[in-house]
Tab-separated table of C-alpha atoms in Angstrom:
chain	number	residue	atom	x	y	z
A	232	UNK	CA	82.652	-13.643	-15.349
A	233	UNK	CA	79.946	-10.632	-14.926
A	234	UNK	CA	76.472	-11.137	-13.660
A	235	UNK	CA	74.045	-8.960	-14.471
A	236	UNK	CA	73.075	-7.868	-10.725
A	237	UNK	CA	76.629	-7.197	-10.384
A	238	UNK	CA	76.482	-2.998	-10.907
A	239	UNK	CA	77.839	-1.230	-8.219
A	240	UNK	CA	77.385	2.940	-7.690
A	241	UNK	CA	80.869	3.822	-8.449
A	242	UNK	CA	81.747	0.655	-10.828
A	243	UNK	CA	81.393	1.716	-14.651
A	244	UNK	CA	82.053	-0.902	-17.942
A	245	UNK	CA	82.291	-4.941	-17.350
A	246	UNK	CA	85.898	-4.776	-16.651
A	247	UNK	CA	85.470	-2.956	-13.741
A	248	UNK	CA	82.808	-5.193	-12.543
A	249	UNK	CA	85.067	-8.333	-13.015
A	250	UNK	CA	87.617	-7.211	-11.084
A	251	UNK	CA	85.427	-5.851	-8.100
A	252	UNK	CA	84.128	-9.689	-8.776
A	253	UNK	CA	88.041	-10.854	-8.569
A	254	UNK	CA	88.575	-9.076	-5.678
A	255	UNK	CA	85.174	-10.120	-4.188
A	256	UNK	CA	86.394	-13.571	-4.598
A	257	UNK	CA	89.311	-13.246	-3.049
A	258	UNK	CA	87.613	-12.261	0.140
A	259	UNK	CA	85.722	-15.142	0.349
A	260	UNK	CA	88.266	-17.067	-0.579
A	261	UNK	CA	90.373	-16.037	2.268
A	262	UNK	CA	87.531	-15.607	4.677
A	263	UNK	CA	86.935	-19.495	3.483
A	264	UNK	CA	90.434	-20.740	3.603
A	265	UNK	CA	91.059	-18.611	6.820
A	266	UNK	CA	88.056	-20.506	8.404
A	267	UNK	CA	88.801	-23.755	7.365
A	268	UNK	CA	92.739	-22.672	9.079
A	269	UNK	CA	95.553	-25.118	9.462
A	270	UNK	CA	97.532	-25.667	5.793
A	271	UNK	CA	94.693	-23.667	3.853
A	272	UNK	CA	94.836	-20.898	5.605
A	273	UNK	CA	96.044	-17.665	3.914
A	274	UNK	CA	99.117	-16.393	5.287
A	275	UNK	CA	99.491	-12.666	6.680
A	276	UNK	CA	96.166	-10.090	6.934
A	277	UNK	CA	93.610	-9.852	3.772
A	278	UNK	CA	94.944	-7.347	0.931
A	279	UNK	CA	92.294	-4.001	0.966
A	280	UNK	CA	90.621	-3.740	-2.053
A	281	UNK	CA	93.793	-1.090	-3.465
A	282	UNK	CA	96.196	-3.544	-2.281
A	283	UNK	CA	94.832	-6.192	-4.438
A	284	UNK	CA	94.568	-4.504	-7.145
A	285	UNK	CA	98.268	-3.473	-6.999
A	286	UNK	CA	99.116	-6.661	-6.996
A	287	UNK	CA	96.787	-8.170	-9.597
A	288	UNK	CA	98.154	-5.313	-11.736
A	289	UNK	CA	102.055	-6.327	-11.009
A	290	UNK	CA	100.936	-9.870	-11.704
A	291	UNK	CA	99.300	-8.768	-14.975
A	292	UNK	CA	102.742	-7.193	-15.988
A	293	UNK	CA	104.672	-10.117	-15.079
A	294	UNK	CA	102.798	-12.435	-17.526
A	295	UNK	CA	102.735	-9.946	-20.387
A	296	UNK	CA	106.770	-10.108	-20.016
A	297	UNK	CA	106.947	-13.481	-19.731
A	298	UNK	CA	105.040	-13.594	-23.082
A	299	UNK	CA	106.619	-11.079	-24.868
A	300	UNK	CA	110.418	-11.991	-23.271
A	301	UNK	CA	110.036	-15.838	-22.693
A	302	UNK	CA	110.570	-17.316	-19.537
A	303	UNK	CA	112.614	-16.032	-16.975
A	304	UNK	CA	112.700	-18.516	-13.392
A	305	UNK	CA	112.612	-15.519	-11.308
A	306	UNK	CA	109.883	-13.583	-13.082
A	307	UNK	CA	107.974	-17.339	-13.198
A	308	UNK	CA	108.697	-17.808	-9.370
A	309	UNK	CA	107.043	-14.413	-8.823
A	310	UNK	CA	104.186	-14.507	-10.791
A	311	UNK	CA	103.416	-18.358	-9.251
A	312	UNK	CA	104.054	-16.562	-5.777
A	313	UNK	CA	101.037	-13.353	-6.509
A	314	UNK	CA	98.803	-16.269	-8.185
A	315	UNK	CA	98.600	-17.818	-4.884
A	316	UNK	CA	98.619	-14.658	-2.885
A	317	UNK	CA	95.659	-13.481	-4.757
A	318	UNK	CA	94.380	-17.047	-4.871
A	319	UNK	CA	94.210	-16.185	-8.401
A	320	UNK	CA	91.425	-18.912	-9.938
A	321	UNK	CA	90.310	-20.387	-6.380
A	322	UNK	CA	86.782	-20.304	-7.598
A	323	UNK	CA	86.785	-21.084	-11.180
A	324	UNK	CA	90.009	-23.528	-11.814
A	325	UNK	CA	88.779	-27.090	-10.869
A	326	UNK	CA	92.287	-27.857	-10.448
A	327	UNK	CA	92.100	-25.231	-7.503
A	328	UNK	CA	89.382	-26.162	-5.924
A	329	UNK	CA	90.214	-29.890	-6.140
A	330	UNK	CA	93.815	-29.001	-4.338
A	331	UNK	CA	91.957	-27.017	-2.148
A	332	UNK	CA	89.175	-29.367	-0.943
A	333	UNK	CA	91.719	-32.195	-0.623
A	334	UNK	CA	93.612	-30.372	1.826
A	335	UNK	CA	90.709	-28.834	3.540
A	336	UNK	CA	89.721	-32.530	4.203
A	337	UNK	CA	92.853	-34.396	5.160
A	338	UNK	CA	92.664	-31.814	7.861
A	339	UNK	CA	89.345	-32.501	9.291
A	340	UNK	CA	86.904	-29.917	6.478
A	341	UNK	CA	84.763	-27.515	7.674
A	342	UNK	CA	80.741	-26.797	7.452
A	343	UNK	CA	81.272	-23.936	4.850
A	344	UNK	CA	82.327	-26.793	2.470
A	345	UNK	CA	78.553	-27.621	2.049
A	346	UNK	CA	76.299	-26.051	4.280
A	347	UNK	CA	74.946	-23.078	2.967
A	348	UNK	CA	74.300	-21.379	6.769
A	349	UNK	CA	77.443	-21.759	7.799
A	350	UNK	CA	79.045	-20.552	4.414
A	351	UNK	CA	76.477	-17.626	5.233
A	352	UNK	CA	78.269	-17.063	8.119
A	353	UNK	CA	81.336	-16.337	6.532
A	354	UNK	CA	79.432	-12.793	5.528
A	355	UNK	CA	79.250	-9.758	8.011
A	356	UNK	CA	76.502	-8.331	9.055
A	357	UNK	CA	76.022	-5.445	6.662
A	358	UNK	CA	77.112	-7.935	3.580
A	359	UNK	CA	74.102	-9.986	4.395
A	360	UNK	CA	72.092	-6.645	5.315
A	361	UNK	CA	72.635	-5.746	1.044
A	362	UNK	CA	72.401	-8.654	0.084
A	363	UNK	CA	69.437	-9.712	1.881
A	364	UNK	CA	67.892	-13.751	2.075
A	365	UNK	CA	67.403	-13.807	-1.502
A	366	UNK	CA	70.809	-12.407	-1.974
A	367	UNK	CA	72.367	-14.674	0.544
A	368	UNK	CA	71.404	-17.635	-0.657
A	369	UNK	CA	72.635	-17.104	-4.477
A	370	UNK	CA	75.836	-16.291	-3.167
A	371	UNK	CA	75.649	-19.069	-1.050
A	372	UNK	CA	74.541	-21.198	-3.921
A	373	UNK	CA	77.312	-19.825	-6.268
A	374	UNK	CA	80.511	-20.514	-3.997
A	375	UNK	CA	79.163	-23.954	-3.490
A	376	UNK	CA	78.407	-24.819	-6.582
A	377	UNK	CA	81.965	-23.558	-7.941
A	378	UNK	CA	83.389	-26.080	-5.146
A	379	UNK	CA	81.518	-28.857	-7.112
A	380	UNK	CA	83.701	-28.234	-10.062
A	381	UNK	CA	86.322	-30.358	-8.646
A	382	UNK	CA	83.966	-33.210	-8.864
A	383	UNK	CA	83.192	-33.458	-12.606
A	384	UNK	CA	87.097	-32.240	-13.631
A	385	UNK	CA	87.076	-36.210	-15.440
A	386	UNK	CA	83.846	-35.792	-17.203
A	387	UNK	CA	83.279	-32.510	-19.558
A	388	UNK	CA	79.601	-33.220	-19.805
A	389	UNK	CA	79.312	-32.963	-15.946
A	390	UNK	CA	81.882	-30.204	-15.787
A	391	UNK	CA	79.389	-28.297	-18.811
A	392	UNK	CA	76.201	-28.648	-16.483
A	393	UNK	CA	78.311	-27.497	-13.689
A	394	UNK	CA	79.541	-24.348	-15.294
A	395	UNK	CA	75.813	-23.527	-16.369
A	396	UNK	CA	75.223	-23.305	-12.547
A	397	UNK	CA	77.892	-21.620	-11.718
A	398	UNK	CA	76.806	-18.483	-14.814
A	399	UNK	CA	73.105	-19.062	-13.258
A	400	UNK	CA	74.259	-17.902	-9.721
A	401	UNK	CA	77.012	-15.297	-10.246
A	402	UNK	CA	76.526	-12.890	-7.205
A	403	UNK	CA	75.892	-9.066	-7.163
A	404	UNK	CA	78.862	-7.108	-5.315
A	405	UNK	CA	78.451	-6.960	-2.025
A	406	UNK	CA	81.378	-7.292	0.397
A	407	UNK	CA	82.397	-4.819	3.057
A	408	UNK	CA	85.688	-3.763	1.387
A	409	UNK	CA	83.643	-2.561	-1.821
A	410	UNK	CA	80.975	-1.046	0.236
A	411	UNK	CA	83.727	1.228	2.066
A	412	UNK	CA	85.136	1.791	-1.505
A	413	UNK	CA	82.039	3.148	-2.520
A	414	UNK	CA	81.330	0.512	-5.364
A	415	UNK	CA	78.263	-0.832	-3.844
């Protein structure tokens, strides 16, 4: 997934970009599972933006093995355990989000699940400073529209409409962690 405000200063070639996207939503993902607390929240502190990427990189590895030397229980067990570190898919897997949003709600939800201030509020200060209103309200748009996809999972013409709005809103990079990285 790219988006075409998605350029950073120090970010060169799409695959660059969807990873700083990756890792961007990771952070929100955590921020948003972290805020939500009880059984969705993430365990231990956030990875930094090198962190993640170390472990994206290991998980990368894992699954190339596993393809290219079949499955191994181990190997499986700790490629299923960096998905979920990385919350690998939150945003994009329907499955995800569906798991996600039916724990978040047996536990009481949260305002982030649908209000679009108080998923704003999950930003800092100089996130929404780059991003600015028109800035926080696609990203705003974008994570709550990908939490719709667990809706439509049953019915691919609703799922198809949904995905167009997800591709419509894909945010620029923004978040802290890149900023300090120098890729925004």
């Amino acid at each position: 997934m790219t988006g075409a405000g998605a350029t950073g200063s120090g970010a060169s070639g799409s695959g660059v970009n969807e990873m700083l996207l990756e890792f961007q939503g990771y952070v929100l993902a955590y921020r948003l599972r972290a805020a939500v607390g009880g059984r969705v929240a993430p365990p231990g502190e956030p990875l930094t933006l090198a962190g993640y990427a170390a472990r994206r990189l290991e998980r990368q590895d894992l699954a190339r093995g596993l393809v290219r030397k079949g499955l191994d229980p181990l190997r499986m067990r700790r490629l299923d355990a960096l998905s979920d570190e990385l919350m690998f898919g939150f945003w994009l897997n329907p499955a995800e989000v569906a798991a996600f949003l039916r724990a978040a709600i047996r536990q009481g939800s949260h305002p982030a699940l649908g209000d679009p201030d108080a998923f704003a509020a999950l930003l800092t200060p100089a996130e929404k400073g780059r991003l600015g209103e028109t800035g926080v309200r696609l990203v705003c748009a974008h994570h709550l529209t990908c939490l719709t996809l667990a809706a439509p999972m049953l019915d691919p013409d609703a799922l198809a409409g949904v995905w167009k709005r997800v591709e419509a809103t894909t945010p620029p990079l923004f978040v802290d962690e890149l900023a300090a990285a120098g890729q925004v």
